[in-house]
mmCIF file of N, CA and C in Angstrom:
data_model
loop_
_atom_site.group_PDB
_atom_site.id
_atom_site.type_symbol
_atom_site.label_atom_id
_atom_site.label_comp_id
_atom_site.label_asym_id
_atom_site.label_seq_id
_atom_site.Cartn_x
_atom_site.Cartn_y
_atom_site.Cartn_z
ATOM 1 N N UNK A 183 0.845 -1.175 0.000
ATOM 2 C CA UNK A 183 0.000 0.000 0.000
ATOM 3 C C UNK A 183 0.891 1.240 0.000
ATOM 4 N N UNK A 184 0.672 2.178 -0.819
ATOM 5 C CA UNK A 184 1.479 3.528 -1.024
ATOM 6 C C UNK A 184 0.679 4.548 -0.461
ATOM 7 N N UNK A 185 -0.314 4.512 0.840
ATOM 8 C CA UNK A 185 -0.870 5.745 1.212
ATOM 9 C C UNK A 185 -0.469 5.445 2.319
ATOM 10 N N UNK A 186 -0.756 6.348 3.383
ATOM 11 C CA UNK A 186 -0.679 6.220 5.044
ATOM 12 C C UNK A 186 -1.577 6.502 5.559
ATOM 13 N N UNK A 187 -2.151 5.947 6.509
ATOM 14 C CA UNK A 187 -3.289 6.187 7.234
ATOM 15 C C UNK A 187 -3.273 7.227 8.099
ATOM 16 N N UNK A 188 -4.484 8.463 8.458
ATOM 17 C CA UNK A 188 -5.435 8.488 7.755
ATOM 18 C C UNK A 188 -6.233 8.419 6.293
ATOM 19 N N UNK A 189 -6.534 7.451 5.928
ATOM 20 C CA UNK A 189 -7.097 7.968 4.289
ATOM 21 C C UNK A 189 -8.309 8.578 4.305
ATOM 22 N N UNK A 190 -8.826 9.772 4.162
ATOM 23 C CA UNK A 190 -9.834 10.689 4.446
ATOM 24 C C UNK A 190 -10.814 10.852 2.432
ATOM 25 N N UNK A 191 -11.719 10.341 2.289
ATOM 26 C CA UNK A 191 -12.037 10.431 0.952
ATOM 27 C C UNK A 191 -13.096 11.032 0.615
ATOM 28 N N UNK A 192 -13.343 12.255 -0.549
ATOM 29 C CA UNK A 192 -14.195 12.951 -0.687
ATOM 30 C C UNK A 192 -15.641 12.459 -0.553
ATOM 31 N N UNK A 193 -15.871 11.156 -0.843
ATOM 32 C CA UNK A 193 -17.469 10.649 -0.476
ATOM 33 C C UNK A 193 -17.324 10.491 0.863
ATOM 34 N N UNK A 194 -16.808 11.022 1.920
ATOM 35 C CA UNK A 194 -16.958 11.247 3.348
ATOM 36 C C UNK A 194 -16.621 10.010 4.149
ATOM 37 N N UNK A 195 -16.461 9.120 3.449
ATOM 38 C CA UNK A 195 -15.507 7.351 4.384
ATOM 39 C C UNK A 195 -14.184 7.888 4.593
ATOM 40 N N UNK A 196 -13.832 7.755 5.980
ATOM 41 C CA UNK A 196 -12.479 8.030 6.777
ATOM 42 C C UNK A 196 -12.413 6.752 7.358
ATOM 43 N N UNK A 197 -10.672 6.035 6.367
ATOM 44 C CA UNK A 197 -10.321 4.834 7.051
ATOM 45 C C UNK A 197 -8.958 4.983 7.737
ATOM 46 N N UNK A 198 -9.075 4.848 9.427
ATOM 47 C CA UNK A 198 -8.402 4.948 10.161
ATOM 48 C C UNK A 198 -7.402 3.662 10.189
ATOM 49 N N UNK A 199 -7.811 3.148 10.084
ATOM 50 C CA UNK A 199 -7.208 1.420 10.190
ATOM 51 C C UNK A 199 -7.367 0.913 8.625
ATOM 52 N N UNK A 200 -7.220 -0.120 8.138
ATOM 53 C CA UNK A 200 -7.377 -1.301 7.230
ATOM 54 C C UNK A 200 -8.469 -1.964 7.389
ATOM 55 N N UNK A 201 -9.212 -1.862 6.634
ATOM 56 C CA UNK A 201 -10.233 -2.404 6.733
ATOM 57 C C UNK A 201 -10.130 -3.718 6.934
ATOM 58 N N UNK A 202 -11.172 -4.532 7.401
ATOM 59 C CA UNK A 202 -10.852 -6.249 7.485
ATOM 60 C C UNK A 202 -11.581 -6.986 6.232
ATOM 61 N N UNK A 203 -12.371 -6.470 5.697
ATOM 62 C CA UNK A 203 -13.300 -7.396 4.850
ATOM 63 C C UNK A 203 -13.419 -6.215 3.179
ATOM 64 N N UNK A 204 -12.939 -7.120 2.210
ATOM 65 C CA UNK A 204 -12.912 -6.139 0.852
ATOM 66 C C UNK A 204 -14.452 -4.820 1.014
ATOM 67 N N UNK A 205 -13.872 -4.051 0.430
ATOM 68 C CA UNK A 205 -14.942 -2.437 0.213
ATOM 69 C C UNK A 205 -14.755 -2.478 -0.956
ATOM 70 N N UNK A 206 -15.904 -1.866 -1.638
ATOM 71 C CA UNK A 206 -16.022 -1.421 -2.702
ATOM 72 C C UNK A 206 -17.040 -0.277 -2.992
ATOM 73 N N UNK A 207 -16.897 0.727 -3.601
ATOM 74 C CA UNK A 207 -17.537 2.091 -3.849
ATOM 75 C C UNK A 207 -17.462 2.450 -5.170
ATOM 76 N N UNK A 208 -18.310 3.995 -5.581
ATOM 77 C CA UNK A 208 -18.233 4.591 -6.390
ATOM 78 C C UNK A 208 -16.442 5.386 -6.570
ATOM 79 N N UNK A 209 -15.721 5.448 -7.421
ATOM 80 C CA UNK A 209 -14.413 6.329 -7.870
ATOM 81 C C UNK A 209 -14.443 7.538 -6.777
ATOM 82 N N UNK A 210 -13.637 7.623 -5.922
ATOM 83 C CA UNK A 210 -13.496 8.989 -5.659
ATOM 84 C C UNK A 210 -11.884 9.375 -4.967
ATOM 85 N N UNK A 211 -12.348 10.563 -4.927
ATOM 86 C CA UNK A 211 -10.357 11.211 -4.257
ATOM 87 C C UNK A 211 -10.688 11.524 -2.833
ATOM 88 N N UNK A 212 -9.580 11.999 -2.631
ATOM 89 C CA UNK A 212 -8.995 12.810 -1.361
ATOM 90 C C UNK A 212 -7.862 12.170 -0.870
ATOM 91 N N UNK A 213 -7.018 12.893 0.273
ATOM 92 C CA UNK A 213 -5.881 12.924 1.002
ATOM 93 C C UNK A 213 -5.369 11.784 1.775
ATOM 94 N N UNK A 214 -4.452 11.449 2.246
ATOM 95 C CA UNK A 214 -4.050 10.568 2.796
ATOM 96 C C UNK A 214 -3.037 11.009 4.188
ATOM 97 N N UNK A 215 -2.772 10.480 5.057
ATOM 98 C CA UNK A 215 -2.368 11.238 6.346
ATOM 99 C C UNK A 215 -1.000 11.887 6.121
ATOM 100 N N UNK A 216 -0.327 12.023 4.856
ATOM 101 C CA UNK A 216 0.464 12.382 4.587
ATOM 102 C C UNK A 216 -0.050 14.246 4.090
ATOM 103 N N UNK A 217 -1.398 14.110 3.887
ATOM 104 C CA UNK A 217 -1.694 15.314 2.878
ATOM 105 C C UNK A 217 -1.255 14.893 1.510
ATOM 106 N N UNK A 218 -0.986 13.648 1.123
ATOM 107 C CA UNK A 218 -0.832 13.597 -0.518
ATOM 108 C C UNK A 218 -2.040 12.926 -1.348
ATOM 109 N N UNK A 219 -2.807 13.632 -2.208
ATOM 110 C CA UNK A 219 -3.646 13.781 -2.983
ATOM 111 C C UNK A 219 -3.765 12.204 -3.367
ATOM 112 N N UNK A 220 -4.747 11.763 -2.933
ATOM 113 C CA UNK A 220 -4.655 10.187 -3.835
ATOM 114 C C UNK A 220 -6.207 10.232 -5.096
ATOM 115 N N UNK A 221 -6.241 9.792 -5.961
ATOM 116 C CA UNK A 221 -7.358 9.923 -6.880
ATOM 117 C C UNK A 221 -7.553 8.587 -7.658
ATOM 118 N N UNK A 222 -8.733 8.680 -7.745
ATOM 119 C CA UNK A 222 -9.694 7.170 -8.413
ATOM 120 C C UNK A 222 -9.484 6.023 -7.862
ATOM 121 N N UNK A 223 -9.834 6.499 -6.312
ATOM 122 C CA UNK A 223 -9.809 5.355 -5.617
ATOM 123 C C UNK A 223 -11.672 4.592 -5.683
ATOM 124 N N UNK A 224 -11.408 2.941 -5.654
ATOM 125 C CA UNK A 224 -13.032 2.865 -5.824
ATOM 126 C C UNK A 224 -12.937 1.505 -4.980
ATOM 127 N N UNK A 225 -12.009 1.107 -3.733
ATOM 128 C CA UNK A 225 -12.044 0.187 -3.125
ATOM 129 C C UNK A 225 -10.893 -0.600 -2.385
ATOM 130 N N UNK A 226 -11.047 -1.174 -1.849
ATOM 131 C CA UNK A 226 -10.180 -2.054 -0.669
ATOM 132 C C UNK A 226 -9.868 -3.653 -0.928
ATOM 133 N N UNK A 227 -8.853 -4.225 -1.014
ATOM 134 C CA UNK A 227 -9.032 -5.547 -1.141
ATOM 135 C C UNK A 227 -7.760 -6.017 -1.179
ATOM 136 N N UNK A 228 -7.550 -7.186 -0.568
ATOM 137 C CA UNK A 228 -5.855 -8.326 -0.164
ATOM 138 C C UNK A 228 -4.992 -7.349 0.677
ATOM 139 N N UNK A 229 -5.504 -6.149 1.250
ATOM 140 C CA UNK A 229 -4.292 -5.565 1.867
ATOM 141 C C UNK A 229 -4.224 -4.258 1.040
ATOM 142 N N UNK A 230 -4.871 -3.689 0.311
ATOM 143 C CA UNK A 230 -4.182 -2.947 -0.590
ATOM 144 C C UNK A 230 -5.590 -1.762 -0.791
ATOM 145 N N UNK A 231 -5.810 -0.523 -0.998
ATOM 146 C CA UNK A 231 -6.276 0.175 -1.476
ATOM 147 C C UNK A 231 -6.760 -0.412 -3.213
ATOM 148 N N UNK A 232 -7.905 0.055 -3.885
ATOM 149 C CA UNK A 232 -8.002 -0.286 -4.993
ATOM 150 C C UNK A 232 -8.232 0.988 -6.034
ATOM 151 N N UNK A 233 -7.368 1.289 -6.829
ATOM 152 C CA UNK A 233 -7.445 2.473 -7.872
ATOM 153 C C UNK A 233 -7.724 2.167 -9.461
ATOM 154 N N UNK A 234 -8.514 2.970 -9.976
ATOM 155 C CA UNK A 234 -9.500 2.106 -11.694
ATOM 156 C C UNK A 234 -8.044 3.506 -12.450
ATOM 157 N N UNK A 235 -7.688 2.875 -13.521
ATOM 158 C CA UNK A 235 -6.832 3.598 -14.206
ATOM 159 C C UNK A 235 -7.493 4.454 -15.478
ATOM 160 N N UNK A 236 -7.586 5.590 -15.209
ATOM 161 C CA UNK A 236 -8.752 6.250 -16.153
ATOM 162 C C UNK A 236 -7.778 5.756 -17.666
ATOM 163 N N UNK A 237 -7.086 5.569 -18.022
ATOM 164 C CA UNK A 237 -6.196 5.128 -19.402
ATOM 165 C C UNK A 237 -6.812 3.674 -20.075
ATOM 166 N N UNK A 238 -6.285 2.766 -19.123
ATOM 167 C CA UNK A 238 -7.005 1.267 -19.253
ATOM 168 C C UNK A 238 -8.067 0.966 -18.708
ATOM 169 N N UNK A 239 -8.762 1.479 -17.969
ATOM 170 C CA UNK A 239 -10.352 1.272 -17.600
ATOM 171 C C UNK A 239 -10.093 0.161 -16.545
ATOM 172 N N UNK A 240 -8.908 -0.142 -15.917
ATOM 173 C CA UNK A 240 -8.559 -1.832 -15.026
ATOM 174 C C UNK A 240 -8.545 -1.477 -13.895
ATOM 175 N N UNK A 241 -9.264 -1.839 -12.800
ATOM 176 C CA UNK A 241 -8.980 -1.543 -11.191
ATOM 177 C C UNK A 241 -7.686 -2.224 -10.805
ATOM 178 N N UNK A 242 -6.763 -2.089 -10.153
ATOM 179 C CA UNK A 242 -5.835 -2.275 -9.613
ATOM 180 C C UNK A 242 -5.327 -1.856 -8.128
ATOM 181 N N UNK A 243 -4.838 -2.899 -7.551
ATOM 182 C CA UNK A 243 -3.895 -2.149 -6.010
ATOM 183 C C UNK A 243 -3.014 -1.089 -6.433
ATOM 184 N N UNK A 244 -3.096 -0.056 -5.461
ATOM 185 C CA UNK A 244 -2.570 1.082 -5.209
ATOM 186 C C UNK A 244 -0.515 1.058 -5.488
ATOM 187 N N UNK A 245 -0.184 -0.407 -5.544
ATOM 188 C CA UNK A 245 0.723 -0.269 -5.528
ATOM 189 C C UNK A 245 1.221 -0.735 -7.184
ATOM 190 N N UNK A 246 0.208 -1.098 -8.173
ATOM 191 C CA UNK A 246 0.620 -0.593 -9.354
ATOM 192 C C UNK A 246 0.444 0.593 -10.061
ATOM 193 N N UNK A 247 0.671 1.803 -9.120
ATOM 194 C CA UNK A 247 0.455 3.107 -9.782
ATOM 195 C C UNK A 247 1.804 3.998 -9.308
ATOM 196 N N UNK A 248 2.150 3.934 -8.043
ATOM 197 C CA UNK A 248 2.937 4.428 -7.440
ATOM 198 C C UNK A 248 2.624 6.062 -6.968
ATOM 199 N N UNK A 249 3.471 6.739 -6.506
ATOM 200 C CA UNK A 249 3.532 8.227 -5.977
ATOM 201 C C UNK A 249 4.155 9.115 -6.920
ATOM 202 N N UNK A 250 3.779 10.420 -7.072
ATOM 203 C CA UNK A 250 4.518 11.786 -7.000
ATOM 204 C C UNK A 250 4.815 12.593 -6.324
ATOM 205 N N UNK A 251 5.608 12.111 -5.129
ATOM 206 C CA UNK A 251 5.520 13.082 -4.305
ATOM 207 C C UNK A 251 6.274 14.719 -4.332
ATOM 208 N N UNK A 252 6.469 14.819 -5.481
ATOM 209 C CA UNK A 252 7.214 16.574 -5.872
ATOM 210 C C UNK A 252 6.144 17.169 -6.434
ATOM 211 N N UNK A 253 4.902 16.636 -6.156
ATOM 212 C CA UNK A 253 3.465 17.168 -7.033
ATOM 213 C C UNK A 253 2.690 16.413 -5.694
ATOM 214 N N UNK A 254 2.909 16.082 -4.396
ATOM 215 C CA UNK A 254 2.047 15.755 -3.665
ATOM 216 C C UNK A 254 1.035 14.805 -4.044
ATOM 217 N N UNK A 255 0.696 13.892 -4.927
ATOM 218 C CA UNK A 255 -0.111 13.341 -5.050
ATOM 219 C C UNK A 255 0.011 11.730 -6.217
ATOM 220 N N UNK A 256 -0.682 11.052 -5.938
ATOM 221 C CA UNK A 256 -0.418 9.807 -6.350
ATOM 222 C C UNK A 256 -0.667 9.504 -8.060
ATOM 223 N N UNK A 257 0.125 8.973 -9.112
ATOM 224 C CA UNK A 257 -0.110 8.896 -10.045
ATOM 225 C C UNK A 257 -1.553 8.170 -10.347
ATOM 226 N N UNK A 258 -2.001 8.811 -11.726
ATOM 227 C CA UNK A 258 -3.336 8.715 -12.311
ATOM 228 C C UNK A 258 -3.249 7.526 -12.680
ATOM 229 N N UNK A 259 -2.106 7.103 -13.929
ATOM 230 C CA UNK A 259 -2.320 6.179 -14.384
ATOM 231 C C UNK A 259 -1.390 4.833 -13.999
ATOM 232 N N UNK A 260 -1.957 3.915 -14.010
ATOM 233 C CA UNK A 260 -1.136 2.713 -13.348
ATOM 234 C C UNK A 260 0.678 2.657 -14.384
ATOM 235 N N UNK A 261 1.348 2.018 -13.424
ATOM 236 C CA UNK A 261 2.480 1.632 -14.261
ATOM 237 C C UNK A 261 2.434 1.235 -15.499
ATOM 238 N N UNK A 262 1.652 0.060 -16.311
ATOM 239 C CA UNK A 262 1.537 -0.319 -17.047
ATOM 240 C C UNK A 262 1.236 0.851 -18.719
ATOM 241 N N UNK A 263 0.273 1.414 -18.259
ATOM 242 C CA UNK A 263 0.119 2.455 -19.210
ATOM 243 C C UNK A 263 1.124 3.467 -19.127
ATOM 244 N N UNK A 264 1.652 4.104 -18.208
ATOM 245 C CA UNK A 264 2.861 4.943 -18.116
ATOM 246 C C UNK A 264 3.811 4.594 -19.008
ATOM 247 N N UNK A 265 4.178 3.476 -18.902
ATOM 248 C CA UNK A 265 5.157 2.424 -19.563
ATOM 249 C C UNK A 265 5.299 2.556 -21.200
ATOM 250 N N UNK A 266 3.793 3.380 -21.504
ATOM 251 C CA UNK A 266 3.713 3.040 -23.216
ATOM 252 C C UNK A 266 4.238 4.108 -23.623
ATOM 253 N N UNK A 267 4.348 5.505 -22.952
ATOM 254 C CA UNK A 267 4.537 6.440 -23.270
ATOM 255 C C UNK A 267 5.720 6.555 -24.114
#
């Protein structure tokens, strides 16, 4: 997982802890206890935050997208599509 807890998210769910049992929601953003911008998050699952890659349309763990942190906030598109550039 590439965020830190608090994860605070604009549809108003604040996850203090890890959840125990997969979540799933509508796409949305907000901050992470770092203050770094995380976006198109739409769920929880194996340990991992879940982010949909607006490029490939594929939900994925948070940790195939990685950080920007010199721009505060977490990349849009997963590794994979980055990759084609």
């Amino acid at each position: 997982m590439i965020y830190t807890l608090p994860l605070r998210l604009e549809n108003g769910q604040v996850f203090t802890s890890l959840p125990t049992q997969s979540v799933n929601f509508s796409k949305t953003s907000g901050y992470d206890g770092k203050n770094l911008r995380v976006t198109n998050i739409v769920g929880f699952s194996n340990g991992d935050f879940l982010k949909e890659c607006p490029n490939c349309g594929k939900i994925k763990p948070s940790e195939a997208f990685g950080l920007r942190e010199t721009v505060d906030r977490d990349q849009s598109n997963c590794k994979d599509c980055r990759g084609k550039y």
